[in-house]
PDB file of C-alpha atoms in Angstrom:
ATOM      1  CA  ASP A 153      -8.711   8.615 -22.696  1.00 69.00           C
ATOM      2  CA  GLN A 154     -10.591   8.808 -19.461  1.00 82.00           C
ATOM      3  CA  GLN A 155      -8.596   6.898 -17.121  1.00 92.00           C
ATOM      4  CA  VAL A 156     -10.396   7.355 -13.967  1.00 94.00           C
ATOM      5  CA  LYS A 157     -14.333   7.210 -14.584  1.00 94.00           C
ATOM      6  CA  GLN A 158     -16.886   8.189 -11.782  1.00 95.00           C
ATOM      7  CA  ASN A 159     -20.157   7.120 -14.195  1.00 90.00           C
ATOM      8  CA  SER A 160     -23.143   8.821 -11.844  1.00 91.00           C
ATOM      9  CA  PRO A 161     -23.258  12.347 -11.621  1.00 91.00           C
ATOM     10  CA  SER A 162     -25.027  12.460  -8.810  1.00 95.00           C
ATOM     11  CA  LEU A 163     -26.138  10.920  -5.671  1.00 96.00           C
ATOM     12  CA  SER A 164     -29.095  12.022  -2.946  1.00 97.00           C
ATOM     13  CA  VAL A 165     -29.636  10.257   0.088  1.00 97.00           C
ATOM     14  CA  GLN A 166     -31.105  10.646   3.693  1.00 97.00           C
ATOM     15  CA  GLU A 167     -29.521  11.736   6.683  1.00 97.00           C
ATOM     16  CA  GLY A 168     -28.272   8.639   8.615  1.00 97.00           C
ATOM     17  CA  ARG A 169     -28.403   5.905   5.727  1.00 97.00           C
ATOM     18  CA  ILE A 170     -25.195   4.967   4.051  1.00 98.00           C
ATOM     19  CA  SER A 171     -23.729   6.676   1.118  1.00 98.00           C
ATOM     20  CA  ILE A 172     -22.072   4.617  -1.473  1.00 98.00           C
ATOM     21  CA  LEU A 173     -19.743   6.325  -4.114  1.00 98.00           C
ATOM     22  CA  ASN A 174     -18.170   4.368  -6.858  1.00 97.00           C
ATOM     23  CA  CYS A 175     -15.233   4.859  -9.211  1.00 97.00           C
ATOM     24  CA  ASP A 176     -13.564   2.939 -11.926  1.00 97.00           C
ATOM     25  CA  TYR A 177     -10.290   3.039 -13.410  1.00 96.00           C
ATOM     26  CA  THR A 178      -8.484   1.937 -16.672  1.00 95.00           C
ATOM     27  CA  ASN A 179      -4.658   2.178 -15.748  1.00 91.00           C
ATOM     28  CA  SER A 180      -3.592  -0.931 -13.966  1.00 90.00           C
ATOM     29  CA  MET A 181      -0.384   1.181 -13.130  1.00 90.00           C
ATOM     30  CA  PHE A 182      -2.523   3.086 -10.554  1.00 92.00           C
ATOM     31  CA  ASP A 183      -1.013   1.778  -7.255  1.00 90.00           C
ATOM     32  CA  TYR A 184      -2.660   4.984  -4.535  1.00 92.00           C
ATOM     33  CA  PHE A 185      -5.960   6.111  -4.878  1.00 94.00           C
ATOM     34  CA  LEU A 186      -7.445   9.129  -3.287  1.00 94.00           C
ATOM     35  CA  TRP A 187     -11.223  10.608  -2.527  1.00 97.00           C
ATOM     36  CA  TYR A 188     -11.176  14.179  -1.868  1.00 97.00           C
ATOM     37  CA  LYS A 189     -14.740  16.335  -1.416  1.00 97.00           C
ATOM     38  CA  LYS A 190     -15.149  19.749  -2.484  1.00 95.00           C
ATOM     39  CA  TYR A 191     -17.655  22.370  -1.556  1.00 94.00           C
ATOM     40  CA  PRO A 192     -18.452  25.134  -3.489  1.00 90.00           C
ATOM     41  CA  ALA A 193     -15.850  28.027  -3.814  1.00 87.00           C
ATOM     42  CA  GLU A 194     -13.704  26.071  -2.178  1.00 91.00           C
ATOM     43  CA  GLY A 195     -10.516  24.333  -2.936  1.00 93.00           C
ATOM     44  CA  PRO A 196     -10.870  20.018  -3.095  1.00 95.00           C
ATOM     45  CA  THR A 197     -10.264  18.825   0.440  1.00 95.00           C
ATOM     46  CA  PHE A 198      -8.645  15.286   0.660  1.00 94.00           C
ATOM     47  CA  LEU A 199     -10.677  12.825   2.690  1.00 97.00           C
ATOM     48  CA  ILE A 200      -9.431   9.470   2.268  1.00 96.00           C
ATOM     49  CA  SER A 201      -6.753   6.985   0.524  1.00 94.00           C
ATOM     50  CA  ILE A 202      -5.749   3.540  -0.532  1.00 95.00           C
ATOM     51  CA  SER A 203      -2.755   1.848  -1.602  1.00 92.00           C
ATOM     52  CA  SER A 204      -3.281  -1.102  -3.814  1.00 93.00           C
ATOM     53  CA  ILE A 205      -1.677  -3.564  -1.454  1.00 93.00           C
ATOM     54  CA  LYS A 206      -5.214  -2.708   0.577  1.00 94.00           C
ATOM     55  CA  ASP A 207      -8.454  -3.448  -0.411  1.00 95.00           C
ATOM     56  CA  LYS A 208      -9.750  -1.199   2.191  1.00 97.00           C
ATOM     57  CA  ASN A 209      -9.206   1.588   4.486  1.00 97.00           C
ATOM     58  CA  GLU A 210     -11.431   2.846   7.310  1.00 97.00           C
ATOM     59  CA  ASP A 211     -11.270   6.460   8.564  1.00 96.00           C
ATOM     60  CA  GLY A 212     -14.507   7.507  11.186  1.00 97.00           C
ATOM     61  CA  ARG A 213     -17.682   7.206   9.179  1.00 97.00           C
ATOM     62  CA  PHE A 214     -15.485   6.822   5.640  1.00 98.00           C
ATOM     63  CA  THR A 215     -14.382   3.448   4.250  1.00 98.00           C
ATOM     64  CA  VAL A 216     -12.401   2.902   1.096  1.00 98.00           C
ATOM     65  CA  PHE A 217     -12.668  -0.108  -0.888  1.00 98.00           C
ATOM     66  CA  LEU A 218     -10.535  -1.191  -3.251  1.00 97.00           C
ATOM     67  CA  ASN A 219     -11.022  -4.138  -5.952  1.00 97.00           C
ATOM     68  CA  LYS A 220      -8.266  -4.214  -8.094  1.00 95.00           C
ATOM     69  CA  SER A 221      -9.160  -6.833 -10.101  1.00 95.00           C
ATOM     70  CA  ALA A 222     -12.673  -5.142 -11.037  1.00 96.00           C
ATOM     71  CA  LYS A 223     -10.509  -1.985 -11.727  1.00 96.00           C
ATOM     72  CA  HIS A 224     -12.959  -0.218  -9.007  1.00 97.00           C
ATOM     73  CA  LEU A 225     -13.366   1.356  -5.714  1.00 97.00           C
ATOM     74  CA  SER A 226     -15.968   2.519  -3.867  1.00 97.00           C
ATOM     75  CA  LEU A 227     -16.202   5.353  -0.831  1.00 98.00           C
ATOM     76  CA  HIS A 228     -18.846   4.573   1.758  1.00 98.00           C
ATOM     77  CA  ILE A 229     -19.836   6.853   3.843  1.00 98.00           C
ATOM     78  CA  VAL A 230     -22.038   5.934   7.184  1.00 97.00           C
ATOM     79  CA  PRO A 231     -24.270   7.709   8.711  1.00 98.00           C
ATOM     80  CA  SER A 232     -24.430   9.894   6.394  1.00 98.00           C
ATOM     81  CA  GLN A 233     -24.820  13.785   7.410  1.00 97.00           C
ATOM     82  CA  PRO A 234     -25.908  16.556   5.680  1.00 97.00           C
ATOM     83  CA  GLY A 235     -22.641  18.229   6.146  1.00 96.00           C
ATOM     84  CA  ASP A 236     -21.446  15.580   4.138  1.00 97.00           C
ATOM     85  CA  SER A 237     -23.465  16.902   0.698  1.00 97.00           C
ATOM     86  CA  ALA A 238     -20.670  18.347  -1.283  1.00 97.00           C
ATOM     87  CA  VAL A 239     -18.899  16.803  -4.629  1.00 96.00           C
ATOM     88  CA  TYR A 240     -16.725  13.742  -4.326  1.00 97.00           C
ATOM     89  CA  PHE A 241     -13.945  13.602  -6.708  1.00 96.00           C
ATOM     90  CA  CYS A 242     -12.167   9.899  -6.935  1.00 96.00           C
ATOM     91  CA  ALA A 243      -8.443  10.167  -8.192  1.00 94.00           C
ATOM     92  CA  GLY A 244      -5.710   7.788  -9.303  1.00 93.00           C
ATOM     93  CA  ASN A 245      -1.747   7.954  -9.048  1.00 89.00           C
ATOM     94  CA  ARG A 246       0.782   5.877 -10.709  1.00 85.00           C
ATOM     95  CA  GLY A 247       3.992   5.404  -8.483  1.00 74.00           C
ATOM     96  CA  GLY A 248       6.675   7.403  -9.820  1.00 65.00           C
ATOM     97  CA  SER A 249       4.014  10.144 -11.553  1.00 70.00           C
ATOM     98  CA  GLU A 250       3.500  13.366  -9.533  1.00 74.00           C
ATOM     99  CA  LYS A 251       0.527  14.314 -11.326  1.00 84.00           C
ATOM    100  CA  LEU A 252      -3.175  12.604 -10.067  1.00 89.00           C
ATOM    101  CA  VAL A 253      -5.740  11.688 -12.370  1.00 92.00           C
ATOM    102  CA  PHE A 254      -8.999  12.735 -11.669  1.00 93.00           C
ATOM    103  CA  GLY A 255     -12.566  11.419 -12.038  1.00 94.00           C
ATOM    104  CA  LYS A 256     -15.340  13.872 -12.989  1.00 93.00           C
ATOM    105  CA  GLY A 257     -16.791  14.126  -9.564  1.00 94.00           C
ATOM    106  CA  MET A 258     -20.209  12.816  -8.353  1.00 96.00           C
ATOM    107  CA  LYS A 259     -22.480  15.367  -6.483  1.00 96.00           C
ATOM    108  CA  LEU A 260     -23.575  13.592  -3.067  1.00 97.00           C
ATOM    109  CA  THR A 261     -26.904  15.525  -1.481  1.00 98.00           C
ATOM    110  CA  VAL A 262     -27.661  14.445   2.094  1.00 97.00           C
ATOM    111  CA  ASN A 263     -31.438  15.154   3.099  1.00 96.00           C
ATOM    112  CA  PRO A 264     -32.439  16.135   6.729  1.00 93.00           C
TER     113      PRO A 264
ATOM    114  CA  GLY B1136      -1.740  31.321   6.449  1.00 53.00           C
ATOM    115  CA  ALA B1137      -1.587  27.489   7.227  1.00 79.00           C
ATOM    116  CA  GLY B1138      -3.388  26.442   3.709  1.00 92.00           C
ATOM    117  CA  VAL B1139      -2.293  27.014  -0.057  1.00 96.00           C
ATOM    118  CA  SER B1140      -2.952  30.629  -0.895  1.00 96.00           C
ATOM    119  CA  GLN B1141      -4.221  31.430  -4.272  1.00 97.00           C
ATOM    120  CA  SER B1142      -4.850  35.159  -6.239  1.00 96.00           C
ATOM    121  CA  PRO B1143      -6.837  36.403  -7.561  1.00 97.00           C
ATOM    122  CA  SER B1144     -10.079  34.312  -6.503  1.00 96.00           C
ATOM    123  CA  ASN B1145     -11.949  35.814  -9.926  1.00 96.00           C
ATOM    124  CA  LYS B1146     -10.298  37.025 -12.762  1.00 97.00           C
ATOM    125  CA  VAL B1147     -12.249  38.680 -15.574  1.00 97.00           C
ATOM    126  CA  THR B1148     -10.416  39.241 -18.791  1.00 97.00           C
ATOM    127  CA  GLU B1149     -10.954  39.898 -22.853  1.00 97.00           C
ATOM    128  CA  LYS B1150      -9.930  37.748 -25.225  1.00 97.00           C
ATOM    129  CA  GLY B1151      -6.580  38.270 -26.440  1.00 97.00           C
ATOM    130  CA  LYS B1152      -5.055  39.582 -23.309  1.00 97.00           C
ATOM    131  CA  ASP B1153      -2.749  37.911 -20.865  1.00 98.00           C
ATOM    132  CA  VAL B1154      -3.231  36.912 -17.079  1.00 98.00           C
ATOM    133  CA  GLU B1155      -0.978  35.781 -14.390  1.00 98.00           C
ATOM    134  CA  LEU B1156      -2.251  33.418 -11.765  1.00 98.00           C
ATOM    135  CA  ARG B1157      -0.806  33.161  -8.404  1.00 97.00           C
ATOM    136  CA  CYS B1158      -0.320  30.504  -5.844  1.00 97.00           C
ATOM    137  CA  ASP B1159       1.375  30.741  -2.237  1.00 96.00           C
ATOM    138  CA  PRO B1160       1.714  26.799  -1.219  1.00 94.00           C
ATOM    139  CA  ILE B1161       1.805  25.429   2.496  1.00 93.00           C
ATOM    140  CA  SER B1162       5.111  26.526   4.028  1.00 90.00           C
ATOM    141  CA  GLY B1163       7.543  23.352   4.072  1.00 87.00           C
ATOM    142  CA  HIS B1164       6.250  21.760   0.967  1.00 89.00           C
ATOM    143  CA  THR B1165       8.617  21.199  -1.933  1.00 87.00           C
ATOM    144  CA  ALA B1166       6.041  20.121  -4.282  1.00 90.00           C
ATOM    145  CA  LEU B1167       3.478  22.480  -6.138  1.00 93.00           C
ATOM    146  CA  TYR B1168       1.091  21.484  -8.559  1.00 94.00           C
ATOM    147  CA  TRP B1169      -1.131  23.313 -11.415  1.00 96.00           C
ATOM    148  CA  TYR B1170      -4.449  22.092 -12.275  1.00 96.00           C
ATOM    149  CA  ARG B1171      -7.537  23.237 -13.849  1.00 96.00           C
ATOM    150  CA  GLN B1172     -11.216  22.378 -13.563  1.00 94.00           C
ATOM    151  CA  SER B1173     -13.497  23.206 -16.977  1.00 91.00           C
ATOM    152  CA  LEU B1174     -17.286  23.397 -16.329  1.00 86.00           C
ATOM    153  CA  GLY B1175     -18.378  19.694 -15.729  1.00 81.00           C
ATOM    154  CA  GLN B1176     -15.066  18.257 -15.672  1.00 84.00           C
ATOM    155  CA  GLY B1177     -12.660  16.875 -13.151  1.00 86.00           C
ATOM    156  CA  LEU B1178      -9.513  18.174 -12.234  1.00 91.00           C
ATOM    157  CA  GLU B1179      -6.965  18.324 -15.600  1.00 93.00           C
ATOM    158  CA  PHE B1180      -3.298  18.248 -14.445  1.00 93.00           C
ATOM    159  CA  LEU B1181      -1.248  21.261 -15.957  1.00 95.00           C
ATOM    160  CA  ILE B1182       2.388  21.335 -14.405  1.00 94.00           C
ATOM    161  CA  TYR B1183       4.365  20.142 -11.289  1.00 91.00           C
ATOM    162  CA  PHE B1184       7.604  21.278  -9.630  1.00 90.00           C
ATOM    163  CA  GLN B1185       9.640  19.443  -7.453  1.00 87.00           C
ATOM    164  CA  GLY B1186      12.153  21.532  -5.536  1.00 82.00           C
ATOM    165  CA  ASN B1187      14.858  22.521  -8.269  1.00 80.00           C
ATOM    166  CA  SER B1188      14.191  19.961 -10.340  1.00 83.00           C
ATOM    167  CA  ALA B1189      13.029  20.574 -13.917  1.00 85.00           C
ATOM    168  CA  PRO B1190       8.831  21.101 -14.033  1.00 89.00           C
ATOM    169  CA  ASP B1191       6.903  18.367 -15.549  1.00 88.00           C
ATOM    170  CA  LYS B1192       4.928  20.235 -17.796  1.00 90.00           C
ATOM    171  CA  SER B1193       3.348  17.541 -19.433  1.00 89.00           C
ATOM    172  CA  GLY B1194       0.034  19.062 -18.888  1.00 92.00           C
ATOM    173  CA  LEU B1195       0.474  22.505 -20.266  1.00 94.00           C
ATOM    174  CA  PRO B1196      -2.624  22.783 -23.115  1.00 94.00           C
ATOM    175  CA  SER B1197      -0.447  24.915 -25.689  1.00 94.00           C
ATOM    176  CA  ASP B1198       2.692  27.133 -25.513  1.00 95.00           C
ATOM    177  CA  ARG B1199       0.235  29.712 -24.798  1.00 97.00           C
ATOM    178  CA  PHE B1200       0.650  28.487 -20.671  1.00 97.00           C
ATOM    179  CA  SER B1201       3.376  29.037 -18.870  1.00 96.00           C
ATOM    180  CA  ALA B1202       4.742  28.852 -15.138  1.00 96.00           C
ATOM    181  CA  GLU B1203       7.439  29.471 -12.954  1.00 94.00           C
ATOM    182  CA  ARG B1204       8.158  28.953  -8.975  1.00 93.00           C
ATOM    183  CA  THR B1205      10.639  31.412  -7.728  1.00 84.00           C
ATOM    184  CA  GLY B1206      13.121  30.334  -4.649  1.00 80.00           C
ATOM    185  CA  GLY B1207      11.080  26.980  -4.369  1.00 75.00           C
ATOM    186  CA  SER B1208       7.973  28.548  -3.046  1.00 89.00           C
ATOM    187  CA  VAL B1209       5.695  31.313  -4.742  1.00 94.00           C
ATOM    188  CA  SER B1210       4.452  30.213  -8.172  1.00 96.00           C
ATOM    189  CA  THR B1211       2.723  31.904 -11.626  1.00 97.00           C
ATOM    190  CA  LEU B1212       0.867  30.526 -13.903  1.00 97.00           C
ATOM    191  CA  THR B1213       0.856  32.590 -17.212  1.00 97.00           C
ATOM    192  CA  ILE B1214      -1.620  32.410 -19.776  1.00 98.00           C
ATOM    193  CA  GLN B1215      -0.783  34.267 -23.293  1.00 98.00           C
ATOM    194  CA  ARG B1216      -3.286  35.661 -25.974  1.00 97.00           C
ATOM    195  CA  THR B1217      -6.378  34.249 -23.529  1.00 97.00           C
ATOM    196  CA  GLN B1218      -9.066  32.502 -25.722  1.00 97.00           C
ATOM    197  CA  GLN B1219     -12.509  31.818 -24.649  1.00 96.00           C
ATOM    198  CA  GLU B1220     -11.968  28.064 -23.782  1.00 95.00           C
ATOM    199  CA  ASP B1221      -9.365  29.085 -20.852  1.00 97.00           C
ATOM    200  CA  SER B1222     -12.142  30.092 -18.864  1.00 97.00           C
ATOM    201  CA  ALA B1223     -12.124  27.741 -16.191  1.00 96.00           C
ATOM    202  CA  VAL B1224     -11.123  27.194 -12.119  1.00 96.00           C
ATOM    203  CA  TYR B1225      -7.276  27.587 -11.967  1.00 98.00           C
ATOM    204  CA  LEU B1226      -6.357  25.274  -8.751  1.00 97.00           C
ATOM    205  CA  CYS B1227      -2.854  25.107  -7.245  1.00 97.00           C
ATOM    206  CA  ALA B1228      -2.092  22.248  -4.708  1.00 95.00           C
ATOM    207  CA  SER B1229       1.291  21.674  -2.756  1.00 93.00           C
ATOM    208  CA  SER B1230       2.546  18.299  -0.830  1.00 90.00           C
ATOM    209  CA  VAL B1231       5.350  17.163   1.055  1.00 85.00           C
ATOM    210  CA  ARG B1232       7.214  14.638  -0.815  1.00 69.00           C
ATOM    211  CA  VAL B1233       7.483  12.353   1.962  1.00 53.00           C
ATOM    212  CA  GLY B1234       5.389   9.096   1.658  1.00 56.00           C
ATOM    213  CA  LYS B1235       1.995   8.876  -0.631  1.00 69.00           C
ATOM    214  CA  ASN B1236       1.470  12.102  -2.551  1.00 75.00           C
ATOM    215  CA  ILE B1237      -1.484  13.510  -0.574  1.00 87.00           C
ATOM    216  CA  GLN B1238      -2.118  17.014  -2.258  1.00 91.00           C
ATOM    217  CA  TYR B1239      -3.530  19.779  -0.334  1.00 93.00           C
ATOM    218  CA  PHE B1240      -5.284  22.540  -2.536  1.00 95.00           C
ATOM    219  CA  GLY B1241      -6.336  26.213  -2.838  1.00 96.00           C
ATOM    220  CA  ALA B1242      -9.458  27.742  -3.499  1.00 96.00           C
ATOM    221  CA  GLY B1243      -8.768  28.313  -6.882  1.00 96.00           C
ATOM    222  CA  THR B1244      -9.036  31.527  -9.498  1.00 97.00           C
ATOM    223  CA  ARG B1245     -11.711  31.351 -11.707  1.00 96.00           C
ATOM    224  CA  LEU B1246     -11.026  32.556 -15.075  1.00 97.00           C
ATOM    225  CA  SER B1247     -13.428  34.146 -17.665  1.00 97.00           C
ATOM    226  CA  VAL B1248     -12.178  34.795 -20.575  1.00 97.00           C
ATOM    227  CA  LEU B1249     -15.076  36.987 -22.638  1.00 95.00           C
TER     228      LEU B1249
END
């Protein structure tokens, strides 16, 4: 049972354009969501998070949107930069549970 | 160091051998987690330690897997009688248990079972 789904395995965008990474979840008990970025041979790096009481959180070029009724969240990167090329993981957390439940990841390539 | 440290970075072993993977969390972090990432998959939760509480072992895939955390700091994940399906990247993370659960990851140990 895959509770967090990233249905697109990859995305390619031009430098300066917007990157939109999508994530769907099935567990309605999740109340906190996180995005991690991972470069090859490195561990995942925390990027941005959002609580279920919000529908948007912004940090510089990164914005996460949460649609609870659709059980959907998305990460927007504007403008995209070549250094953003990495694998992005979406994760959900249920209040009171310590583990993060991750999607399979999505590879973003930003072309110069 | 400032980050989560894991060793070794790579481990190649023969089927049936035991392996030990080490994690040194960020100083002051009371929570420590182990995950693994198999090829083409997301991160799979294995086990969680918080302070002196009993660990949450709910993610361990079989009784060949065990972990301990000594002195509330360094943790060792042990896999006994390794199988080829154990091949994966094993990731350790730690967090400060204040507020939201942002976990900080090490670079991982890539385990290859031949």
